[in-house]
Structures are given as structure tokens and as C-alpha cells.
Amino acid sequence: MKIYAVGLGPGDMDYLAPRAREVLLQCDVIVGYTGYISLIPELIKGKEVISTGMKGEVERCQAAINEAIKGKQVCVVSSGDAGIYGMASILFELLEKSSVNKQIQKGEEEVDIEVIPGITAAASAAAILGSPLTSDFAVISLSDLLTPWDVIEKRLLACSAADMVTCLYNPQSKTRNDYLEKACAIIAKHKPLDTPCGYVRNALRGTDTDYRVCTLADLPTAKVDMFTTVIIGNSCTKVIGGKLITSRGYMI
Ligand code: SAH
């Protein structure tokens, strides 16, 4: 019995991996956040769909395990990559906790998880902005729902001190409307305010893609939300023809 943790990529079906499409077409049940299920209307036809709102992650994964135990092939979908702030790890942890596989009788099949990777938001946003991730980079989520804010602050400061290009996921929400500003203040402790930056909303997701190249000084007032990825350059990042490019150091 198989549960597939499927990364859907940024949203446009042209960027869905062929293996992801294959397992989505062949499975019996598709489980996911309502917003992600709505990205794949053609692939859910005739399927049993279990969708819940935000913050229903554990409940969704438990539902997926319950369906797999019944003998169904189940896909649990995440946007971008399934293992990057996605559902894959929760599935492994819940399956281990439920000890389903330890209670297997002779001749019965174990529940197995296969992770199908997808294009993560950092890669999609980088492609829209130019090529800002050419060198070492880090990804930090500004959501403090599961990670305490003081840990996020430490990571931001370390990335800034280490001159890492830094991608910010979950940069701001309605209830966390000053988080990007706070993050920029920390990053500015080690990076100059004229550091080139950029942000992309709805990267490779329909026709609503919107992006801007700016500086670290401009970033705190940028209009960002939960559909936006922010990229802060390093000392080798420059703007070429309006695009954000991190030089890798080739002699040219
Ligand atoms: N598993 C996802 C990340 C989920 S966290 C992945 O690998 O991409 C959710 C955050 O990802 C959002 O708040 C936003 O910062 C970013 N994101 C997801 N899809 C995006 C898109 N199409 N364009 C820009 N940012 C996106």
C-alpha cells in the first residue's frame, strides 16, 4: 500500500514533474489543502478527494494513512516540493507513531511512503528574477507557527553574517504584518542597504505572476504576502538588465 507525498511545483501544470502526474492519475485518493487541490482540477476527476483548510496538516496526513490501510493508493499533495515545508515528514512521523506496519499480519502489505519531488518556490522565484541562487544560499521561513521567532532571528543573523543569498518563505501574513520589516532589520546588521533583492508573487502560477527587483533598503515596505517569495542577494549579487544575478566568480 502506497502513500505518495507529491510536490506539485509552483502551480502551472507545465512545471509538474511527469512522475507526479503519473501517480496522481493512477491513485484512488488525493489528499491536500484546498488551495493546492484547486491547482490540479484535471487530475482529480473521478477521484476521492479529502481536502481541508490551512493548519489541518496532521489531520490530513492521518486521513491519508487511514485510506492507505484500507488498501487504497493515496497521493498527499504539497505545493512546490513535498519535503520543503511540505507534508512528507509529517507522513513519515505519523506512520511511525501509528505503528501500523508493526501490526502487519503475515501476507499483508506494509504501508510505504514515496516522496515525489517538485520545483520549490525558491527555484521558481529565482527563475523569474534572473539567476540569484547561483552560489551558496539558504531558505528561511518567517512563519513562527512551528518555529519560535528567536530561532528564526538567529538563523537570519547567521545567514547575513555568512554572506548567504537568503530566500524568505512565508514572508508576511495578515496577523504577522511586520515580520518582513523585522527580518530586514536583522539582515541589515551584516549586509549593506544597497544589497540587491527581489520578490515574486505567484511565481509560475497562472497569469498573476508579479515580481520586483529592489534593494534591502526598499524591502521593508514591499507589498508581500503568503504567496510571495523574497530573495535577498549577497555581496556578489548585481542587477543586469533589470534582473537579479549572483555572480559565481568566473573570470569573464
Ligand atoms: N512546499 C513549498 C513551500 C510551502 S511554504 C515549496 O517547496 O515551494 C509556503 C510559502 O512558499 C509561501 O508563503 C511562499 O513564500 C512560497 N511559495 C509557494 N508557492 C509560491 C509561488 N508560486 N510563488 C511565490 N512563492 C511561493
mmCIF file with all atom_site columns, N, CA and C in Angstrom, residues 9-55:
data_model
loop_
_atom_site.group_PDB
_atom_site.id
_atom_site.type_symbol
_atom_site.label_atom_id
_atom_site.label_alt_id
_atom_site.label_comp_id
_atom_site.label_asym_id
_atom_site.label_entity_id
_atom_site.label_seq_id
_atom_site.pdbx_PDB_ins_code
_atom_site.Cartn_x
_atom_site.Cartn_y
_atom_site.Cartn_z
_atom_site.occupancy
_atom_site.B_iso_or_equiv
_atom_site.pdbx_formal_charge
_atom_site.auth_seq_id
_atom_site.auth_comp_id
_atom_site.auth_asym_id
_atom_site.auth_atom_id
_atom_site.pdbx_PDB_model_num
ATOM 1   N N  . GLY A 1 9  ? 4.952   21.450 -7.560  1.00 0.00 ? 9  GLY A N  1
ATOM 2   C CA . GLY A 1 9  ? 5.661   22.542 -8.237  1.00 0.00 ? 9  GLY A CA 1
ATOM 3   C C  . GLY A 1 9  ? 4.922   23.850 -7.968  1.00 0.00 ? 9  GLY A C  1
ATOM 4   N N  . PRO A 1 10 ? 5.284   24.903 -8.706  1.00 0.00 ? 10 PRO A N  1
ATOM 5   C CA . PRO A 1 10 ? 4.758   26.233 -8.386  1.00 0.00 ? 10 PRO A CA 1
ATOM 6   C C  . PRO A 1 10 ? 3.255   26.426 -8.652  1.00 0.00 ? 10 PRO A C  1
ATOM 7   N N  . GLY A 1 11 ? 2.692   25.655 -9.537  1.00 0.00 ? 11 GLY A N  1
ATOM 8   C CA . GLY A 1 11 ? 1.257   25.823 -9.814  1.00 0.00 ? 11 GLY A CA 1
ATOM 9   C C  . GLY A 1 11 ? 0.893   25.533 -11.260 1.00 0.00 ? 11 GLY A C  1
ATOM 10  N N  . ASP A 1 12 ? 1.659   26.106 -12.203 1.00 0.00 ? 12 ASP A N  1
ATOM 11  C CA . ASP A 1 12 ? 1.376   25.828 -13.622 1.00 0.00 ? 12 ASP A CA 1
ATOM 12  C C  . ASP A 1 12 ? 1.641   24.359 -13.917 1.00 0.00 ? 12 ASP A C  1
ATOM 13  N N  . MET A 1 13 ? 0.722   23.730 -14.642 1.00 0.00 ? 13 MET A N  1
ATOM 14  C CA . MET A 1 13 ? 0.856   22.294 -14.914 1.00 0.00 ? 13 MET A CA 1
ATOM 15  C C  . MET A 1 13 ? 2.064   21.956 -15.776 1.00 0.00 ? 13 MET A C  1
ATOM 16  N N  . ASP A 1 14 ? 2.574   22.941 -16.520 1.00 0.00 ? 14 ASP A N  1
ATOM 17  C CA . ASP A 1 14 ? 3.777   22.696 -17.327 1.00 0.00 ? 14 ASP A CA 1
ATOM 18  C C  . ASP A 1 14 ? 4.992   22.399 -16.450 1.00 0.00 ? 14 ASP A C  1
ATOM 19  N N  . TYR A 1 15 ? 4.904   22.782 -15.177 1.00 0.00 ? 15 TYR A N  1
ATOM 20  C CA . TYR A 1 15 ? 6.033   22.581 -14.267 1.00 0.00 ? 15 TYR A CA 1
ATOM 21  C C  . TYR A 1 15 ? 5.805   21.436 -13.295 1.00 0.00 ? 15 TYR A C  1
ATOM 22  N N  . LEU A 1 16 ? 4.790   20.617 -13.564 1.00 0.00 ? 16 LEU A N  1
ATOM 23  C CA . LEU A 1 16 ? 4.535   19.422 -12.749 1.00 0.00 ? 16 LEU A CA 1
ATOM 24  C C  . LEU A 1 16 ? 5.396   18.292 -13.310 1.00 0.00 ? 16 LEU A C  1
ATOM 25  N N  . ALA A 1 17 ? 6.130   17.594 -12.450 1.00 0.00 ? 17 ALA A N  1
ATOM 26  C CA . ALA A 1 17 ? 7.004   16.516 -12.932 1.00 0.00 ? 17 ALA A CA 1
ATOM 27  C C  . ALA A 1 17 ? 6.172   15.379 -13.545 1.00 0.00 ? 17 ALA A C  1
ATOM 28  N N  . PRO A 1 18 ? 6.650   14.766 -14.626 1.00 0.00 ? 18 PRO A N  1
ATOM 29  C CA . PRO A 1 18 ? 5.918   13.642 -15.237 1.00 0.00 ? 18 PRO A CA 1
ATOM 30  C C  . PRO A 1 18 ? 5.595   12.524 -14.239 1.00 0.00 ? 18 PRO A C  1
ATOM 31  N N  . ARG A 1 19 ? 6.517   12.231 -13.328 1.00 0.00 ? 19 ARG A N  1
ATOM 32  C CA . ARG A 1 19 ? 6.273   11.171 -12.327 1.00 0.00 ? 19 ARG A CA 1
ATOM 33  C C  . ARG A 1 19 ? 5.125   11.586 -11.373 1.00 0.00 ? 19 ARG A C  1
ATOM 34  N N  . ALA A 1 20 ? 5.064   12.881 -11.044 1.00 0.00 ? 20 ALA A N  1
ATOM 35  C CA . ALA A 1 20 ? 3.982   13.373 -10.177 1.00 0.00 ? 20 ALA A CA 1
ATOM 36  C C  . ALA A 1 20 ? 2.641   13.216 -10.902 1.00 0.00 ? 20 ALA A C  1
ATOM 37  N N  . ARG A 1 21 ? 2.618   13.574 -12.180 1.00 0.00 ? 21 ARG A N  1
ATOM 38  C CA . ARG A 1 21 ? 1.379   13.443 -12.967 1.00 0.00 ? 21 ARG A CA 1
ATOM 39  C C  . ARG A 1 21 ? 0.933   11.979 -13.016 1.00 0.00 ? 21 ARG A C  1
ATOM 40  N N  . GLU A 1 22 ? 1.914   11.102 -13.235 1.00 0.00 ? 22 GLU A N  1
ATOM 41  C CA . GLU A 1 22 ? 1.625   9.670  -13.345 1.00 0.00 ? 22 GLU A CA 1
ATOM 42  C C  . GLU A 1 22 ? 0.968   9.130  -12.067 1.00 0.00 ? 22 GLU A C  1
ATOM 43  N N  . VAL A 1 23 ? 1.557   9.442  -10.911 1.00 0.00 ? 23 VAL A N  1
ATOM 44  C CA . VAL A 1 23 ? 0.989   8.890  -9.663  1.00 0.00 ? 23 VAL A CA 1
ATOM 45  C C  . VAL A 1 23 ? -0.347  9.551  -9.336  1.00 0.00 ? 23 VAL A C  1
ATOM 46  N N  . LEU A 1 24 ? -0.496  10.821 -9.693  1.00 0.00 ? 24 LEU A N  1
ATOM 47  C CA . LEU A 1 24 ? -1.782  11.500 -9.434  1.00 0.00 ? 24 LEU A CA 1
ATOM 48  C C  . LEU A 1 24 ? -2.888  10.868 -10.281 1.00 0.00 ? 24 LEU A C  1
ATOM 49  N N  . LEU A 1 25 ? -2.534  10.502 -11.514 1.00 0.00 ? 25 LEU A N  1
ATOM 50  C CA . LEU A 1 25 ? -3.539  9.900  -12.408 1.00 0.00 ? 25 LEU A CA 1
ATOM 51  C C  . LEU A 1 25 ? -3.919  8.484  -11.963 1.00 0.00 ? 25 LEU A C  1
ATOM 52  N N  . GLN A 1 26 ? -2.944  7.756  -11.395 1.00 0.00 ? 26 GLN A N  1
ATOM 53  C CA . GLN A 1 26 ? -3.226  6.349  -11.081 1.00 0.00 ? 26 GLN A CA 1
ATOM 54  C C  . GLN A 1 26 ? -3.781  6.125  -9.666  1.00 0.00 ? 26 GLN A C  1
ATOM 55  N N  . CYS A 1 27 ? -3.704  7.148  -8.786  1.00 0.00 ? 27 CYS A N  1
ATOM 56  C CA . CYS A 1 27 ? -4.116  6.914  -7.384  1.00 0.00 ? 27 CYS A CA 1
ATOM 57  C C  . CYS A 1 27 ? -5.643  6.908  -7.229  1.00 0.00 ? 27 CYS A C  1
ATOM 58  N N  . ASP A 1 28 ? -6.089  6.408  -6.058  1.00 0.00 ? 28 ASP A N  1
ATOM 59  C CA . ASP A 1 28 ? -7.534  6.379  -5.770  1.00 0.00 ? 28 ASP A CA 1
ATOM 60  C C  . ASP A 1 28 ? -7.981  7.634  -5.028  1.00 0.00 ? 28 ASP A C  1
ATOM 61  N N  . VAL A 1 29 ? -7.099  8.115  -4.142  1.00 0.00 ? 29 VAL A N  1
ATOM 62  C CA . VAL A 1 29 ? -7.487  9.224  -3.256  1.00 0.00 ? 29 VAL A CA 1
ATOM 63  C C  . VAL A 1 29 ? -6.441  10.339 -3.325  1.00 0.00 ? 29 VAL A C  1
ATOM 64  N N  . ILE A 1 30 ? -6.911  11.589 -3.386  1.00 0.00 ? 30 ILE A N  1
ATOM 65  C CA . ILE A 1 30 ? -5.987  12.726 -3.338  1.00 0.00 ? 30 ILE A CA 1
ATOM 66  C C  . ILE A 1 30 ? -6.304  13.540 -2.080  1.00 0.00 ? 30 ILE A C  1
ATOM 67  N N  . VAL A 1 31 ? -5.262  13.771 -1.283  1.00 0.00 ? 31 VAL A N  1
ATOM 68  C CA . VAL A 1 31 ? -5.434  14.482 -0.014  1.00 0.00 ? 31 VAL A CA 1
ATOM 69  C C  . VAL A 1 31 ? -4.620  15.773 -0.075  1.00 0.00 ? 31 VAL A C  1
ATOM 70  N N  . GLY A 1 32 ? -5.216  16.890 0.353   1.00 0.00 ? 32 GLY A N  1
ATOM 71  C CA . GLY A 1 32 ? -4.426  18.125 0.353   1.00 0.00 ? 32 GLY A CA 1
ATOM 72  C C  . GLY A 1 32 ? -5.195  19.325 0.838   1.00 0.00 ? 32 GLY A C  1
ATOM 73  N N  . TYR A 1 33 ? -4.456  20.399 1.031   1.00 0.00 ? 33 TYR A N  1
ATOM 74  C CA . TYR A 1 33 ? -5.027  21.700 1.387   1.00 0.00 ? 33 TYR A CA 1
ATOM 75  C C  . TYR A 1 33 ? -5.876  22.161 0.193   1.00 0.00 ? 33 TYR A C  1
ATOM 76  N N  . THR A 1 34 ? -7.044  22.704 0.492   1.00 0.00 ? 34 THR A N  1
ATOM 77  C CA . THR A 1 34 ? -7.997  23.125 -0.544  1.00 0.00 ? 34 THR A CA 1
ATOM 78  C C  . THR A 1 34 ? -7.335  23.978 -1.639  1.00 0.00 ? 34 THR A C  1
ATOM 79  N N  . GLY A 1 35 ? -6.452  24.904 -1.215  1.00 0.00 ? 35 GLY A N  1
ATOM 80  C CA . GLY A 1 35 ? -5.795  25.798 -2.180  1.00 0.00 ? 35 GLY A CA 1
ATOM 81  C C  . GLY A 1 35 ? -4.898  25.039 -3.154  1.00 0.00 ? 35 GLY A C  1
ATOM 82  N N  . TYR A 1 36 ? -4.313  23.936 -2.727  1.00 0.00 ? 36 TYR A N  1
ATOM 83  C CA . TYR A 1 36 ? -3.435  23.171 -3.616  1.00 0.00 ? 36 TYR A CA 1
ATOM 84  C C  . TYR A 1 36 ? -4.245  22.241 -4.514  1.00 0.00 ? 36 TYR A C  1
ATOM 85  N N  . ILE A 1 37 ? -5.333  21.682 -3.959  1.00 0.00 ? 37 ILE A N  1
ATOM 86  C CA . ILE A 1 37 ? -6.192  20.805 -4.775  1.00 0.00 ? 37 ILE A CA 1
ATOM 87  C C  . ILE A 1 37 ? -6.750  21.611 -5.958  1.00 0.00 ? 37 ILE A C  1
ATOM 88  N N  . SER A 1 38 ? -7.017  22.906 -5.713  1.00 0.00 ? 38 SER A N  1
ATOM 89  C CA . SER A 1 38 ? -7.605  23.733 -6.784  1.00 0.00 ? 38 SER A CA 1
ATOM 90  C C  . SER A 1 38 ? -6.605  23.976 -7.920  1.00 0.00 ? 38 SER A C  1
ATOM 91  N N  . LEU A 1 39 ? -5.319  23.665 -7.696  1.00 0.00 ? 39 LEU A N  1
ATOM 92  C CA . LEU A 1 39 ? -4.320  23.837 -8.765  1.00 0.00 ? 39 LEU A CA 1
ATOM 93  C C  . LEU A 1 39 ? -4.381  22.709 -9.797  1.00 0.00 ? 39 LEU A C  1
ATOM 94  N N  . ILE A 1 40 ? -5.034  21.589 -9.436  1.00 0.00 ? 40 ILE A N  1
ATOM 95  C CA . ILE A 1 40 ? -4.970  20.404 -10.306 1.00 0.00 ? 40 ILE A CA 1
ATOM 96  C C  . ILE A 1 40 ? -6.374  19.870 -10.675 1.00 0.00 ? 40 ILE A C  1
ATOM 97  N N  . PRO A 1 41 ? -7.289  20.762 -11.158 1.00 0.00 ? 41 PRO A N  1
ATOM 98  C CA . PRO A 1 41 ? -8.671  20.300 -11.408 1.00 0.00 ? 41 PRO A CA 1
ATOM 99  C C  . PRO A 1 41 ? -8.751  19.116 -12.370 1.00 0.00 ? 41 PRO A C  1
ATOM 100 N N  . GLU A 1 42 ? -7.873  19.084 -13.388 1.00 0.00 ? 42 GLU A N  1
ATOM 101 C CA . GLU A 1 42 ? -7.957  17.995 -14.391 1.00 0.00 ? 42 GLU A CA 1
ATOM 102 C C  . GLU A 1 42 ? -7.525  16.648 -13.819 1.00 0.00 ? 42 GLU A C  1
ATOM 103 N N  . LEU A 1 43 ? -6.710  16.697 -12.773 1.00 0.00 ? 43 LEU A N  1
ATOM 104 C CA . LEU A 1 43 ? -6.143  15.451 -12.253 1.00 0.00 ? 43 LEU A CA 1
ATOM 105 C C  . LEU A 1 43 ? -6.988  14.827 -11.144 1.00 0.00 ? 43 LEU A C  1
ATOM 106 N N  . ILE A 1 44 ? -8.006  15.549 -10.676 1.00 0.00 ? 44 ILE A N  1
ATOM 107 C CA . ILE A 1 44 ? -8.789  14.983 -9.555  1.00 0.00 ? 44 ILE A CA 1
ATOM 108 C C  . ILE A 1 44 ? -10.105 14.378 -10.018 1.00 0.00 ? 44 ILE A C  1
ATOM 109 N N  . LYS A 1 45 ? -10.381 14.489 -11.343 1.00 0.00 ? 45 LYS A N  1
ATOM 110 C CA . LYS A 1 45 ? -11.663 13.970 -11.860 1.00 0.00 ? 45 LYS A CA 1
ATOM 111 C C  . LYS A 1 45 ? -11.835 12.494 -11.525 1.00 0.00 ? 45 LYS A C  1
ATOM 112 N N  . GLY A 1 46 ? -12.967 12.157 -10.938 1.00 0.00 ? 46 GLY A N  1
ATOM 113 C CA . GLY A 1 46 ? -13.284 10.761 -10.631 1.00 0.00 ? 46 GLY A CA 1
ATOM 114 C C  . GLY A 1 46 ? -12.566 10.221 -9.404  1.00 0.00 ? 46 GLY A C  1
ATOM 115 N N  . LYS A 1 47 ? -11.838 11.052 -8.715  1.00 0.00 ? 47 LYS A N  1
ATOM 116 C CA . LYS A 1 47 ? -11.080 10.592 -7.535  1.00 0.00 ? 47 LYS A CA 1
ATOM 117 C C  . LYS A 1 47 ? -11.828 10.961 -6.261  1.00 0.00 ? 47 LYS A C  1
ATOM 118 N N  . GLU A 1 48 ? -11.502 10.218 -5.209  1.00 0.00 ? 48 GLU A N  1
ATOM 119 C CA . GLU A 1 48 ? -11.970 10.626 -3.895  1.00 0.00 ? 48 GLU A CA 1
ATOM 120 C C  . GLU A 1 48 ? -11.013 11.728 -3.434  1.00 0.00 ? 48 GLU A C  1
ATOM 121 N N  . VAL A 1 49 ? -11.566 12.872 -3.022  1.00 0.00 ? 49 VAL A N  1
ATOM 122 C CA . VAL A 1 49 ? -10.705 13.987 -2.614  1.00 0.00 ? 49 VAL A CA 1
ATOM 123 C C  . VAL A 1 49 ? -10.951 14.304 -1.138  1.00 0.00 ? 49 VAL A C  1
ATOM 124 N N  . ILE A 1 50 ? -9.879  14.358 -0.378  1.00 0.00 ? 50 ILE A N  1
ATOM 125 C CA . ILE A 1 50 ? -10.001 14.757 1.025   1.00 0.00 ? 50 ILE A CA 1
ATOM 126 C C  . ILE A 1 50 ? -9.220  16.055 1.167   1.00 0.00 ? 50 ILE A C  1
ATOM 127 N N  . SER A 1 51 ? -9.954  17.176 1.320   1.00 0.00 ? 51 SER A N  1
ATOM 128 C CA . SER A 1 51 ? -9.238  18.446 1.434   1.00 0.00 ? 51 SER A CA 1
ATOM 129 C C  . SER A 1 51 ? -9.694  19.180 2.684   1.00 0.00 ? 51 SER A C  1
ATOM 130 N N  . THR A 1 52 ? -8.747  19.873 3.297   1.00 0.00 ? 52 THR A N  1
ATOM 131 C CA . THR A 1 52 ? -9.063  20.668 4.490   1.00 0.00 ? 52 THR A CA 1
ATOM 132 C C  . THR A 1 52 ? -8.361  22.008 4.360   1.00 0.00 ? 52 THR A C  1
ATOM 133 N N  . GLY A 1 53 ? -8.723  22.940 5.237   1.00 0.00 ? 53 GLY A N  1
ATOM 134 C CA . GLY A 1 53 ? -8.119  24.277 5.188   1.00 0.00 ? 53 GLY A CA 1
ATOM 135 C C  . GLY A 1 53 ? -6.727  24.281 5.781   1.00 0.00 ? 53 GLY A C  1
ATOM 136 N N  . MET A 1 54 ? -6.153  25.492 5.884   1.00 0.00 ? 54 MET A N  1
ATOM 137 C CA . MET A 1 54 ? -4.823  25.683 6.480   1.00 0.00 ? 54 MET A CA 1
ATOM 138 C C  . MET A 1 54 ? -4.813  25.099 7.891   1.00 0.00 ? 54 MET A C  1
ATOM 139 N N  . LYS A 1 55 ? -3.678  24.698 8.343   1.00 0.00 ? 55 LYS A N  1
ATOM 140 C CA . LYS A 1 55 ? -3.447  24.169 9.696   1.00 0.00 ? 55 LYS A CA 1
ATOM 141 C C  . LYS A 1 55 ? -4.069  22.795 9.918   1.00 0.00 ? 55 LYS A C  1
#
